[in-house]
Amino acid sequence: MQPKHILGSVKIKEVLSALEQFAPLPLQESWDNAGLQVGLTEAEVSGALLCLDVTERIIDEALQKGCNLVVSHHPLLFRGLKTISDLTDVQRTVMKAIEQHVCVVSMHTNMDNARGGVNFKIAERLGLQDVTFMNPRRVGDVECGSGVIGTLPEPMVSCDFVLKVKQAFDVECAQCNELLRRKISRVALCGGAGDFLLDEAAAAGADAFITGEMHYHQYFGYEQRLQICVIGHYQSEQFTTEVFRDILAQACPDVPTFVAETNTNPILYL
């Protein structure tokens, strides 16, 4: 179901509703905290800043762009706060958002698991065809899944495939296991920390598996079974803002939207 078209002045709660219609909150994992993070939703939206992470610099950018709404992928609040002061970056960000009347909403694993969400965007960037959920399940009447699998337009040798991935996501390097000695056709993927899907990718007949981060010991045992390609958590999910932008362009066309220029990736490659 596509979000309805909202005309005229738009309240923050209507933007939140449109996002949740696309990726309902029940699709999120049990440990997650998607949805409203900070703020009052009855206010009219002056603009929405779309980002991956919420930091003080993101709140500053929202203010500079005249936005009173931040839509992020990663939740600002994962755990309950017992204190709101200036002791941590999260506390300072919450304080600044409240002081400046900026509302923060986050669409995390519900957007990962939704059809047309984060993983479908990654597949689109790679030009994959016939993309489906790797291990589909249903939440109520909604089909969802933690990862997707699709087919390259033409089979590729492993070195060319890794180069294609690096170019598509503009990454400095990729962490890979032993290069596959057969051509790659079927590709499974999961943005962020998707290492829990390695066995499912192999069982689904994938030749390659792309994700954002993995533990060292998980690279063992897949030699010549599956080409592993790990590109960085931030890098794998960086185009989530395009998903947000497209949802709001259709559902809330009167709301000015801006993709954040602030790079919040805390990891440097030196």
mmCIF file of C-alpha atoms in Angstrom:
data_model
loop_
_atom_site.group_PDB
_atom_site.id
_atom_site.type_symbol
_atom_site.label_atom_id
_atom_site.label_comp_id
_atom_site.label_asym_id
_atom_site.label_seq_id
_atom_site.Cartn_x
_atom_site.Cartn_y
_atom_site.Cartn_z
ATOM 1 C CA MET A 1 0.000 0.000 0.000
ATOM 2 C CA GLN A 2 1.320 3.441 -0.923
ATOM 3 C CA PRO A 3 1.031 6.379 1.516
ATOM 4 C CA LYS A 4 -1.853 8.726 0.779
ATOM 5 C CA HIS A 5 -1.184 12.117 -0.791
ATOM 6 C CA ILE A 6 -1.422 14.863 1.846
ATOM 7 C CA LEU A 7 -2.202 18.352 0.564
ATOM 8 C CA GLY A 8 -1.742 21.764 2.125
ATOM 9 C CA SER A 9 -0.069 22.472 5.456
ATOM 10 C CA VAL A 10 1.253 19.291 7.021
ATOM 11 C CA LYS A 11 1.702 18.407 10.662
ATOM 12 C CA ILE A 12 4.631 16.357 11.871
ATOM 13 C CA LYS A 13 2.259 13.572 12.901
ATOM 14 C CA GLU A 14 1.117 13.280 9.271
ATOM 15 C CA VAL A 15 4.698 12.865 8.074
ATOM 16 C CA LEU A 16 5.249 10.249 10.763
ATOM 17 C CA SER A 17 2.075 8.477 9.682
ATOM 18 C CA ALA A 18 3.218 8.407 6.040
ATOM 19 C CA LEU A 19 6.572 6.896 7.005
ATOM 20 C CA GLU A 20 4.924 4.325 9.245
ATOM 21 C CA GLN A 21 2.415 3.439 6.538
ATOM 22 C CA PHE A 22 5.341 2.566 4.265
ATOM 23 C CA ALA A 23 7.273 0.756 7.024
ATOM 24 C CA PRO A 24 4.921 -0.087 9.913
ATOM 25 C CA LEU A 25 6.509 -0.053 13.360
ATOM 26 C CA PRO A 26 5.543 -3.720 14.037
ATOM 27 C CA LEU A 27 8.109 -4.672 11.367
ATOM 28 C CA GLN A 28 10.958 -3.557 13.637
ATOM 29 C CA GLU A 29 13.037 -6.043 15.592
ATOM 30 C CA SER A 30 12.180 -6.593 19.267
ATOM 31 C CA TRP A 31 15.342 -4.806 20.470
ATOM 32 C CA ASP A 32 14.802 -1.702 18.340
ATOM 33 C CA ASN A 33 13.320 1.719 19.136
ATOM 34 C CA ALA A 34 11.993 3.099 15.858
ATOM 35 C CA GLY A 35 9.372 5.830 15.671
ATOM 36 C CA LEU A 36 9.094 9.136 17.515
ATOM 37 C CA GLN A 37 12.255 9.973 19.464
ATOM 38 C CA VAL A 38 11.913 13.598 20.601
ATOM 39 C CA GLY A 39 9.395 16.365 20.113
ATOM 40 C CA LEU A 40 5.753 17.292 19.641
ATOM 41 C CA THR A 41 3.974 16.046 16.540
ATOM 42 C CA GLU A 42 1.094 18.546 16.412
ATOM 43 C CA ALA A 43 3.395 21.259 15.042
ATOM 44 C CA GLU A 44 3.321 22.048 11.332
ATOM 45 C CA VAL A 45 6.387 20.922 9.399
ATOM 46 C CA SER A 46 8.646 23.719 8.217
ATOM 47 C CA GLY A 47 11.013 21.245 6.566
ATOM 48 C CA ALA A 48 12.461 17.771 7.049
ATOM 49 C CA LEU A 49 16.167 16.931 7.193
ATOM 50 C CA LEU A 50 16.848 13.324 6.180
ATOM 51 C CA CYS A 51 19.880 11.563 7.654
ATOM 52 C CA LEU A 52 21.404 8.313 8.850
ATOM 53 C CA ASP A 53 22.421 9.317 12.400
ATOM 54 C CA VAL A 54 21.247 12.093 14.730
ATOM 55 C CA THR A 55 24.007 14.234 16.251
ATOM 56 C CA GLU A 56 24.321 17.790 17.487
ATOM 57 C CA ARG A 57 25.684 18.770 14.071
ATOM 58 C CA ILE A 58 22.601 17.272 12.428
ATOM 59 C CA ILE A 59 20.328 19.376 14.654
ATOM 60 C CA ASP A 60 22.438 22.425 13.732
ATOM 61 C CA GLU A 61 22.068 21.629 10.020
ATOM 62 C CA ALA A 62 18.307 21.222 10.424
ATOM 63 C CA LEU A 63 18.098 24.667 12.001
ATOM 64 C CA GLN A 64 20.280 26.187 9.275
ATOM 65 C CA LYS A 65 17.947 24.764 6.639
ATOM 66 C CA GLY A 66 14.792 25.897 8.440
ATOM 67 C CA CYS A 67 13.702 22.369 9.353
ATOM 68 C CA ASN A 68 11.840 21.517 12.534
ATOM 69 C CA LEU A 69 11.851 17.789 11.744
ATOM 70 C CA VAL A 70 14.726 15.313 11.464
ATOM 71 C CA VAL A 71 14.046 11.906 9.936
ATOM 72 C CA SER A 72 16.856 9.475 10.661
ATOM 73 C CA HIS A 73 17.540 5.813 10.026
ATOM 74 C CA HIS A 74 19.375 5.060 13.272
ATOM 75 C CA PRO A 75 17.363 5.951 16.392
ATOM 76 C CA LEU A 76 18.712 8.710 18.587
ATOM 77 C CA LEU A 77 17.416 6.814 21.622
ATOM 78 C CA PHE A 78 18.215 3.112 21.842
ATOM 79 C CA ARG A 79 18.107 2.900 25.621
ATOM 80 C CA GLY A 80 16.291 4.882 28.261
ATOM 81 C CA LEU A 81 17.993 8.001 29.581
ATOM 82 C CA LYS A 82 18.141 8.461 33.350
ATOM 83 C CA THR A 83 19.686 11.907 32.971
ATOM 84 C CA ILE A 84 19.413 14.635 30.343
ATOM 85 C CA SER A 85 22.390 16.950 30.675
ATOM 86 C CA ASP A 86 25.590 17.629 28.777
ATOM 87 C CA LEU A 87 27.431 14.463 29.825
ATOM 88 C CA THR A 88 27.087 12.494 26.576
ATOM 89 C CA ASP A 89 26.586 13.248 22.916
ATOM 90 C CA VAL A 90 23.119 11.671 22.989
ATOM 91 C CA GLN A 91 22.048 13.755 25.999
ATOM 92 C CA ARG A 92 23.373 16.945 24.415
ATOM 93 C CA THR A 93 21.566 16.157 21.165
ATOM 94 C CA VAL A 94 18.292 15.508 22.968
ATOM 95 C CA MET A 95 18.662 18.789 24.895
ATOM 96 C CA LYS A 96 19.397 20.765 21.739
ATOM 97 C CA ALA A 97 16.453 19.241 19.863
ATOM 98 C CA ILE A 98 14.071 20.069 22.711
ATOM 99 C CA GLU A 99 15.460 23.595 23.214
ATOM 100 C CA GLN A 100 15.202 24.356 19.492
ATOM 101 C CA HIS A 101 11.785 22.679 19.021
ATOM 102 C CA VAL A 102 13.139 20.133 16.543
ATOM 103 C CA CYS A 103 11.222 16.873 16.355
ATOM 104 C CA VAL A 104 13.202 13.683 15.701
ATOM 105 C CA VAL A 105 11.710 10.497 14.239
ATOM 106 C CA SER A 106 13.600 7.362 13.234
ATOM 107 C CA MET A 107 12.755 4.547 10.839
ATOM 108 C CA HIS A 108 15.246 1.770 11.594
ATOM 109 C CA THR A 109 14.737 -1.991 11.331
ATOM 110 C CA ASN A 110 11.140 -1.445 10.244
ATOM 111 C CA MET A 111 12.592 0.339 7.190
ATOM 112 C CA ASP A 112 15.233 -2.402 6.807
ATOM 113 C CA ASN A 113 12.539 -5.066 6.776
ATOM 114 C CA ALA A 114 9.979 -3.296 4.568
ATOM 115 C CA ARG A 115 9.418 -3.955 0.897
ATOM 116 C CA GLY A 116 11.003 -1.081 -1.001
ATOM 117 C CA GLY A 117 13.072 -0.141 2.046
ATOM 118 C CA VAL A 118 16.791 -0.025 2.800
ATOM 119 C CA ASN A 119 17.787 -3.388 1.345
ATOM 120 C CA PHE A 120 15.770 -2.888 -1.824
ATOM 121 C CA LYS A 121 17.544 0.468 -2.274
ATOM 122 C CA ILE A 122 20.938 -1.269 -1.962
ATOM 123 C CA ALA A 123 19.834 -3.819 -4.565
ATOM 124 C CA GLU A 124 18.704 -0.985 -6.830
ATOM 125 C CA ARG A 125 22.110 0.707 -6.565
ATOM 126 C CA LEU A 126 23.717 -2.545 -7.722
ATOM 127 C CA GLY A 127 21.277 -3.030 -10.587
ATOM 128 C CA LEU A 128 20.002 -6.352 -9.253
ATOM 129 C CA GLN A 129 16.985 -7.888 -10.956
ATOM 130 C CA ASP A 130 14.110 -10.011 -9.641
ATOM 131 C CA VAL A 131 14.773 -8.867 -6.083
ATOM 132 C CA THR A 132 12.882 -10.728 -3.357
ATOM 133 C CA PHE A 133 13.109 -11.160 0.399
ATOM 134 C CA MET A 134 15.737 -13.751 1.260
ATOM 135 C CA ASN A 135 13.642 -15.230 4.059
ATOM 136 C CA PRO A 136 10.160 -13.719 3.844
ATOM 137 C CA ARG A 137 7.816 -13.627 6.797
ATOM 138 C CA ARG A 138 4.531 -11.946 7.585
ATOM 139 C CA VAL A 139 3.676 -9.459 10.298
ATOM 140 C CA GLY A 140 -0.073 -9.308 10.208
ATOM 141 C CA ASP A 141 -0.986 -8.770 6.565
ATOM 142 C CA VAL A 142 2.422 -7.312 5.635
ATOM 143 C CA GLU A 143 5.188 -9.362 4.021
ATOM 144 C CA CYS A 144 8.666 -8.402 5.196
ATOM 145 C CA GLY A 145 12.179 -9.786 5.570
ATOM 146 C CA SER A 146 15.618 -9.076 7.010
ATOM 147 C CA GLY A 147 17.579 -9.351 3.760
ATOM 148 C CA VAL A 148 17.034 -9.590 0.007
ATOM 149 C CA ILE A 149 18.408 -11.602 -2.884
ATOM 150 C CA GLY A 150 18.521 -10.811 -6.592
ATOM 151 C CA THR A 151 20.347 -11.491 -9.831
ATOM 152 C CA LEU A 152 22.985 -9.490 -11.659
ATOM 153 C CA PRO A 153 22.090 -8.549 -15.265
ATOM 154 C CA GLU A 154 25.129 -10.567 -16.382
ATOM 155 C CA PRO A 155 27.344 -12.958 -14.386
ATOM 156 C CA MET A 156 30.605 -11.360 -13.244
ATOM 157 C CA VAL A 157 34.007 -12.609 -12.168
ATOM 158 C CA SER A 158 34.600 -11.907 -8.498
ATOM 159 C CA CYS A 159 37.226 -9.175 -8.873
ATOM 160 C CA ASP A 160 34.955 -7.204 -11.227
ATOM 161 C CA PHE A 161 32.021 -7.725 -8.886
ATOM 162 C CA VAL A 162 33.913 -6.343 -5.881
ATOM 163 C CA LEU A 163 34.984 -3.338 -7.957
ATOM 164 C CA LYS A 164 31.364 -2.766 -8.996
ATOM 165 C CA VAL A 165 30.264 -2.795 -5.350
ATOM 166 C CA LYS A 166 33.030 -0.378 -4.331
ATOM 167 C CA GLN A 167 32.112 2.025 -7.125
ATOM 168 C CA ALA A 168 28.364 1.839 -6.439
ATOM 169 C CA PHE A 169 28.887 2.786 -2.784
ATOM 170 C CA ASP A 170 31.981 4.961 -3.192
ATOM 171 C CA VAL A 171 33.973 2.999 -0.612
ATOM 172 C CA GLU A 172 37.718 3.174 -0.083
ATOM 173 C CA CYS A 173 38.019 -0.560 0.489
ATOM 174 C CA ALA A 174 35.994 -3.713 0.928
ATOM 175 C CA GLN A 175 36.679 -6.581 3.296
ATOM 176 C CA CYS A 176 36.363 -9.841 1.394
ATOM 177 C CA ASN A 177 37.108 -13.494 1.894
ATOM 178 C CA GLU A 178 38.978 -15.564 -0.707
ATOM 179 C CA LEU A 179 37.908 -14.514 -4.187
ATOM 180 C CA LEU A 180 35.395 -16.890 -5.721
ATOM 181 C CA ARG A 181 36.700 -18.894 -8.683
ATOM 182 C CA ARG A 182 33.331 -19.080 -10.372
ATOM 183 C CA LYS A 183 31.227 -16.262 -11.783
ATOM 184 C CA ILE A 184 28.817 -14.427 -9.525
ATOM 185 C CA SER A 185 25.173 -14.230 -10.543
ATOM 186 C CA ARG A 186 22.946 -14.453 -7.450
ATOM 187 C CA VAL A 187 23.613 -11.767 -4.828
ATOM 188 C CA ALA A 188 22.202 -11.652 -1.296
ATOM 189 C CA LEU A 189 22.546 -8.567 0.872
ATOM 190 C CA CYS A 190 21.637 -6.898 4.124
ATOM 191 C CA GLY A 191 22.545 -3.344 5.046
ATOM 192 C CA GLY A 192 24.240 -2.538 8.344
ATOM 193 C CA ALA A 193 25.221 -5.479 10.542
ATOM 194 C CA GLY A 194 23.869 -8.346 8.468
ATOM 195 C CA ASP A 195 26.280 -11.129 9.376
ATOM 196 C CA PHE A 196 23.454 -13.118 10.996
ATOM 197 C CA LEU A 197 22.205 -13.880 7.470
ATOM 198 C CA LEU A 198 25.367 -15.565 6.143
ATOM 199 C CA ASP A 199 24.031 -19.112 6.379
ATOM 200 C CA GLU A 200 20.674 -18.085 4.954
ATOM 201 C CA ALA A 201 22.413 -16.431 1.996
ATOM 202 C CA ALA A 202 24.359 -19.614 1.270
ATOM 203 C CA ALA A 203 21.235 -21.776 1.668
ATOM 204 C CA ALA A 204 19.335 -19.484 -0.724
ATOM 205 C CA GLY A 205 21.875 -20.208 -3.459
ATOM 206 C CA ALA A 206 23.638 -16.854 -3.409
ATOM 207 C CA ASP A 207 27.070 -16.596 -4.994
ATOM 208 C CA ALA A 208 27.856 -13.432 -3.026
ATOM 209 C CA PHE A 209 26.763 -11.723 0.170
ATOM 210 C CA ILE A 210 27.104 -7.990 0.813
ATOM 211 C CA THR A 211 26.711 -6.339 4.196
ATOM 212 C CA GLY A 212 28.026 -3.448 6.244
ATOM 213 C CA GLU A 213 29.946 -5.174 9.010
ATOM 214 C CA MET A 214 30.930 -8.654 10.185
ATOM 215 C CA HIS A 215 32.910 -10.285 12.967
ATOM 216 C CA TYR A 216 36.321 -11.718 12.134
ATOM 217 C CA HIS A 217 35.538 -15.383 12.809
ATOM 218 C CA GLN A 218 32.492 -15.335 10.536
ATOM 219 C CA TYR A 219 34.697 -15.075 7.460
ATOM 220 C CA PHE A 220 35.905 -18.657 8.007
ATOM 221 C CA GLY A 221 34.269 -21.617 6.288
ATOM 222 C CA TYR A 222 32.753 -19.912 3.247
ATOM 223 C CA GLU A 223 35.771 -20.246 0.926
ATOM 224 C CA GLN A 224 34.554 -21.008 -2.616
ATOM 225 C CA ARG A 225 30.981 -21.215 -1.289
ATOM 226 C CA LEU A 226 30.119 -17.553 -1.007
ATOM 227 C CA GLN A 227 31.889 -14.332 -1.926
ATOM 228 C CA ILE A 228 31.700 -12.130 1.163
ATOM 229 C CA CYS A 229 31.946 -8.374 0.580
ATOM 230 C CA VAL A 230 31.767 -6.062 3.613
ATOM 231 C CA ILE A 231 31.694 -2.350 2.810
ATOM 232 C CA GLY A 232 31.066 -0.523 6.112
ATOM 233 C CA HIS A 233 27.893 0.079 8.106
ATOM 234 C CA TYR A 234 27.443 3.726 7.157
ATOM 235 C CA GLN A 235 28.400 3.106 3.539
ATOM 236 C CA SER A 236 25.920 0.285 3.085
ATOM 237 C CA GLU A 237 22.991 2.349 4.389
ATOM 238 C CA GLN A 238 23.918 5.790 3.110
ATOM 239 C CA PHE A 239 21.174 5.853 0.474
ATOM 240 C CA THR A 240 18.395 5.300 3.004
ATOM 241 C CA THR A 241 17.797 9.050 2.781
ATOM 242 C CA GLU A 242 16.687 8.518 -0.824
ATOM 243 C CA VAL A 243 14.003 6.126 0.418
ATOM 244 C CA PHE A 244 12.776 8.746 2.904
ATOM 245 C CA ARG A 245 12.860 11.440 0.220
ATOM 246 C CA ASP A 246 10.797 9.369 -2.206
ATOM 247 C CA ILE A 247 8.186 8.477 0.433
ATOM 248 C CA LEU A 248 7.726 12.111 1.444
ATOM 249 C CA ALA A 249 7.753 13.382 -2.144
ATOM 250 C CA GLN A 250 4.739 11.191 -2.839
ATOM 251 C CA ALA A 251 2.908 11.421 0.476
ATOM 252 C CA CYS A 252 3.778 14.963 1.589
ATOM 253 C CA PRO A 253 4.827 16.907 -1.517
ATOM 254 C CA ASP A 254 4.360 20.274 0.200
ATOM 255 C CA VAL A 255 7.007 19.507 2.813
ATOM 256 C CA PRO A 256 10.504 20.798 1.907
ATOM 257 C CA THR A 257 12.945 17.923 2.291
ATOM 258 C CA PHE A 258 16.744 18.034 2.445
ATOM 259 C CA VAL A 259 19.258 15.210 2.402
ATOM 260 C CA ALA A 260 21.758 15.967 5.159
ATOM 261 C CA GLU A 261 25.159 17.203 4.043
ATOM 262 C CA THR A 262 26.708 16.317 7.408
ATOM 263 C CA ASN A 263 28.643 13.065 7.207
ATOM 264 C CA THR A 264 28.076 11.317 10.539
ATOM 265 C CA ASN A 265 30.209 8.237 9.840
ATOM 266 C CA PRO A 266 32.510 7.949 12.896
ATOM 267 C CA ILE A 267 34.939 5.587 11.132
ATOM 268 C CA LEU A 268 37.902 6.883 9.141
ATOM 269 C CA TYR A 269 40.063 4.870 6.740
ATOM 270 C CA LEU A 270 43.637 6.114 7.052
#
